[in-house]
Amino acid sequence: MVPPKIVESAINGTYLAPIGTVFASGIFVILGLYALSGAGFTGKLINKLPLVNYAIYAIATLCIIRGLLPLQLWLRHPEKVNDTVFYVGIV
């Protein structure tokens, strides 16, 4: 499901694929830190992050929207959604 431009970058050895991977990984690390901070894992490992309550609500909202996207696509264009994508979105 990767865009062809990123695949070409990885094959040709250009910097687009690794920079994009580092950027996406950085986003996941930040979201994980906010999740840990919201769950109360603060202290020696990490400090309480700023705006943690707003971040948790924003992350939850984005996850709900992401989960609903395959459902609405299935309702409008069922041929474009395979079973795996549909069930992962629902879960």
JSON list of C-alpha atoms in Angstrom, two decimals:
[
{"chain": "A", "resi": 1, "resn": "MET", "atom": "CA", "xyz": [0.00, 0.00, 0.00]},
{"chain": "A", "resi": 2, "resn": "VAL", "atom": "CA", "xyz": [3.05, 2.24, -0.28]},
{"chain": "A", "resi": 3, "resn": "PRO", "atom": "CA", "xyz": [2.97, 4.89, -3.01]},
{"chain": "A", "resi": 4, "resn": "PRO", "atom": "CA", "xyz": [5.01, 3.88, -6.07]},
{"chain": "A", "resi": 5, "resn": "LYS", "atom": "CA", "xyz": [7.26, 6.94, -5.67]},
{"chain": "A", "resi": 6, "resn": "ILE", "atom": "CA", "xyz": [8.44, 5.66, -2.28]},
{"chain": "A", "resi": 7, "resn": "VAL", "atom": "CA", "xyz": [9.08, 2.16, -3.67]},
{"chain": "A", "resi": 8, "resn": "GLU", "atom": "CA", "xyz": [11.12, 3.65, -6.53]},
{"chain": "A", "resi": 9, "resn": "SER", "atom": "CA", "xyz": [13.09, 5.68, -3.99]},
{"chain": "A", "resi": 10, "resn": "ALA", "atom": "CA", "xyz": [13.93, 2.55, -2.00]},
{"chain": "A", "resi": 11, "resn": "ILE", "atom": "CA", "xyz": [14.96, 0.64, -5.13]},
{"chain": "A", "resi": 12, "resn": "ASN", "atom": "CA", "xyz": [17.06, 3.51, -6.49]},
{"chain": "A", "resi": 13, "resn": "GLY", "atom": "CA", "xyz": [18.68, 4.27, -3.15]},
{"chain": "A", "resi": 14, "resn": "THR", "atom": "CA", "xyz": [17.52, 7.90, -2.93]},
{"chain": "A", "resi": 15, "resn": "TYR", "atom": "CA", "xyz": [16.77, 9.61, 0.36]},
{"chain": "A", "resi": 16, "resn": "LEU", "atom": "CA", "xyz": [12.98, 9.97, 0.04]},
{"chain": "A", "resi": 17, "resn": "ALA", "atom": "CA", "xyz": [12.14, 6.53, 1.47]},
{"chain": "A", "resi": 18, "resn": "PRO", "atom": "CA", "xyz": [14.45, 6.66, 4.52]},
{"chain": "A", "resi": 19, "resn": "ILE", "atom": "CA", "xyz": [13.54, 10.27, 5.38]},
{"chain": "A", "resi": 20, "resn": "GLY", "atom": "CA", "xyz": [9.85, 9.43, 5.10]},
{"chain": "A", "resi": 21, "resn": "THR", "atom": "CA", "xyz": [10.34, 6.38, 7.30]},
{"chain": "A", "resi": 22, "resn": "VAL", "atom": "CA", "xyz": [12.18, 8.38, 9.96]},
{"chain": "A", "resi": 23, "resn": "PHE", "atom": "CA", "xyz": [9.47, 11.06, 9.86]},
{"chain": "A", "resi": 24, "resn": "ALA", "atom": "CA", "xyz": [6.63, 8.51, 10.22]},
{"chain": "A", "resi": 25, "resn": "SER", "atom": "CA", "xyz": [8.51, 6.68, 12.98]},
{"chain": "A", "resi": 26, "resn": "GLY", "atom": "CA", "xyz": [9.02, 9.95, 14.83]},
{"chain": "A", "resi": 27, "resn": "ILE", "atom": "CA", "xyz": [5.28, 10.61, 14.75]},
{"chain": "A", "resi": 28, "resn": "PHE", "atom": "CA", "xyz": [4.61, 7.14, 16.18]},
{"chain": "A", "resi": 29, "resn": "VAL", "atom": "CA", "xyz": [7.19, 7.67, 18.93]},
{"chain": "A", "resi": 30, "resn": "ILE", "atom": "CA", "xyz": [5.58, 10.98, 19.94]},
{"chain": "A", "resi": 31, "resn": "LEU", "atom": "CA", "xyz": [2.11, 9.41, 19.95]},
{"chain": "A", "resi": 32, "resn": "GLY", "atom": "CA", "xyz": [3.42, 6.51, 22.04]},
{"chain": "A", "resi": 33, "resn": "LEU", "atom": "CA", "xyz": [4.99, 8.89, 24.55]},
{"chain": "A", "resi": 34, "resn": "TYR", "atom": "CA", "xyz": [1.70, 10.76, 24.88]},
{"chain": "A", "resi": 35, "resn": "ALA", "atom": "CA", "xyz": [-0.13, 7.46, 25.36]},
{"chain": "A", "resi": 36, "resn": "LEU", "atom": "CA", "xyz": [2.31, 6.43, 28.11]},
{"chain": "A", "resi": 37, "resn": "SER", "atom": "CA", "xyz": [2.05, 9.85, 29.74]},
{"chain": "A", "resi": 38, "resn": "GLY", "atom": "CA", "xyz": [-1.74, 9.69, 29.61]},
{"chain": "A", "resi": 39, "resn": "ALA", "atom": "CA", "xyz": [-1.71, 6.22, 31.14]},
{"chain": "A", "resi": 40, "resn": "GLY", "atom": "CA", "xyz": [0.30, 7.47, 34.09]},
{"chain": "A", "resi": 41, "resn": "PHE", "atom": "CA", "xyz": [3.75, 6.10, 33.23]},
{"chain": "A", "resi": 42, "resn": "THR", "atom": "CA", "xyz": [5.51, 9.24, 34.38]},
{"chain": "A", "resi": 43, "resn": "GLY", "atom": "CA", "xyz": [8.44, 9.56, 36.68]},
{"chain": "A", "resi": 44, "resn": "LYS", "atom": "CA", "xyz": [11.94, 8.32, 35.93]},
{"chain": "A", "resi": 45, "resn": "LEU", "atom": "CA", "xyz": [11.15, 7.21, 32.38]},
{"chain": "A", "resi": 46, "resn": "ILE", "atom": "CA", "xyz": [9.29, 10.27, 31.04]},
{"chain": "A", "resi": 47, "resn": "ASN", "atom": "CA", "xyz": [7.83, 13.43, 32.51]},
{"chain": "A", "resi": 48, "resn": "LYS", "atom": "CA", "xyz": [4.20, 14.39, 32.15]},
{"chain": "A", "resi": 49, "resn": "LEU", "atom": "CA", "xyz": [3.96, 15.84, 28.66]},
{"chain": "A", "resi": 50, "resn": "PRO", "atom": "CA", "xyz": [2.29, 19.20, 27.98]},
{"chain": "A", "resi": 51, "resn": "LEU", "atom": "CA", "xyz": [-1.33, 19.19, 26.80]},
{"chain": "A", "resi": 52, "resn": "VAL", "atom": "CA", "xyz": [-1.60, 15.45, 27.42]},
{"chain": "A", "resi": 53, "resn": "ASN", "atom": "CA", "xyz": [-5.39, 15.51, 27.87]},
{"chain": "A", "resi": 54, "resn": "TYR", "atom": "CA", "xyz": [-5.95, 17.32, 24.57]},
{"chain": "A", "resi": 55, "resn": "ALA", "atom": "CA", "xyz": [-3.48, 15.04, 22.81]},
{"chain": "A", "resi": 56, "resn": "ILE", "atom": "CA", "xyz": [-5.22, 11.89, 24.08]},
{"chain": "A", "resi": 57, "resn": "TYR", "atom": "CA", "xyz": [-8.61, 13.15, 22.86]},
{"chain": "A", "resi": 58, "resn": "ALA", "atom": "CA", "xyz": [-7.13, 14.13, 19.49]},
{"chain": "A", "resi": 59, "resn": "ILE", "atom": "CA", "xyz": [-5.43, 10.74, 19.08]},
{"chain": "A", "resi": 60, "resn": "ALA", "atom": "CA", "xyz": [-8.64, 8.91, 20.04]},
{"chain": "A", "resi": 61, "resn": "THR", "atom": "CA", "xyz": [-10.67, 11.00, 17.58]},
{"chain": "A", "resi": 62, "resn": "LEU", "atom": "CA", "xyz": [-8.24, 10.29, 14.76]},
{"chain": "A", "resi": 63, "resn": "CYS", "atom": "CA", "xyz": [-8.29, 6.56, 15.55]},
{"chain": "A", "resi": 64, "resn": "ILE", "atom": "CA", "xyz": [-12.09, 6.50, 15.48]},
{"chain": "A", "resi": 65, "resn": "ILE", "atom": "CA", "xyz": [-12.16, 8.34, 12.17]},
{"chain": "A", "resi": 66, "resn": "ARG", "atom": "CA", "xyz": [-9.53, 5.97, 10.78]},
{"chain": "A", "resi": 67, "resn": "GLY", "atom": "CA", "xyz": [-11.64, 3.03, 11.88]},
{"chain": "A", "resi": 68, "resn": "LEU", "atom": "CA", "xyz": [-14.75, 4.40, 10.20]},
{"chain": "A", "resi": 69, "resn": "LEU", "atom": "CA", "xyz": [-13.12, 5.17, 6.85]},
{"chain": "A", "resi": 70, "resn": "PRO", "atom": "CA", "xyz": [-13.18, 1.57, 5.54]},
{"chain": "A", "resi": 71, "resn": "LEU", "atom": "CA", "xyz": [-16.85, 1.28, 6.55]},
{"chain": "A", "resi": 72, "resn": "GLN", "atom": "CA", "xyz": [-17.93, 4.35, 4.59]},
{"chain": "A", "resi": 73, "resn": "LEU", "atom": "CA", "xyz": [-15.82, 3.30, 1.61]},
{"chain": "A", "resi": 74, "resn": "TRP", "atom": "CA", "xyz": [-17.38, -0.18, 1.75]},
{"chain": "A", "resi": 75, "resn": "LEU", "atom": "CA", "xyz": [-20.86, 1.35, 1.76]},
{"chain": "A", "resi": 76, "resn": "ARG", "atom": "CA", "xyz": [-20.10, 3.56, -1.26]},
{"chain": "A", "resi": 77, "resn": "HIS", "atom": "CA", "xyz": [-17.72, 1.32, -3.26]},
{"chain": "A", "resi": 78, "resn": "PRO", "atom": "CA", "xyz": [-17.71, -2.26, -1.91]},
{"chain": "A", "resi": 79, "resn": "GLU", "atom": "CA", "xyz": [-15.44, -3.50, -4.71]},
{"chain": "A", "resi": 80, "resn": "LYS", "atom": "CA", "xyz": [-12.58, -1.29, -3.45]},
{"chain": "A", "resi": 81, "resn": "VAL", "atom": "CA", "xyz": [-12.46, -2.76, 0.06]},
{"chain": "A", "resi": 82, "resn": "ASN", "atom": "CA", "xyz": [-11.23, -6.29, 0.72]},
{"chain": "A", "resi": 83, "resn": "ASP", "atom": "CA", "xyz": [-12.26, -8.27, 3.78]},
{"chain": "A", "resi": 84, "resn": "THR", "atom": "CA", "xyz": [-9.03, -7.73, 5.71]},
{"chain": "A", "resi": 85, "resn": "VAL", "atom": "CA", "xyz": [-9.16, -3.93, 5.43]},
{"chain": "A", "resi": 86, "resn": "PHE", "atom": "CA", "xyz": [-12.84, -3.92, 6.36]},
{"chain": "A", "resi": 87, "resn": "TYR", "atom": "CA", "xyz": [-12.41, -6.08, 9.48]},
{"chain": "A", "resi": 88, "resn": "VAL", "atom": "CA", "xyz": [-9.30, -4.21, 10.65]},
{"chain": "A", "resi": 89, "resn": "GLY", "atom": "CA", "xyz": [-11.18, -0.94, 10.31]},
{"chain": "A", "resi": 90, "resn": "ILE", "atom": "CA", "xyz": [-14.15, -2.24, 12.30]},
{"chain": "A", "resi": 91, "resn": "VAL", "atom": "CA", "xyz": [-11.95, -3.63, 15.09]}
]
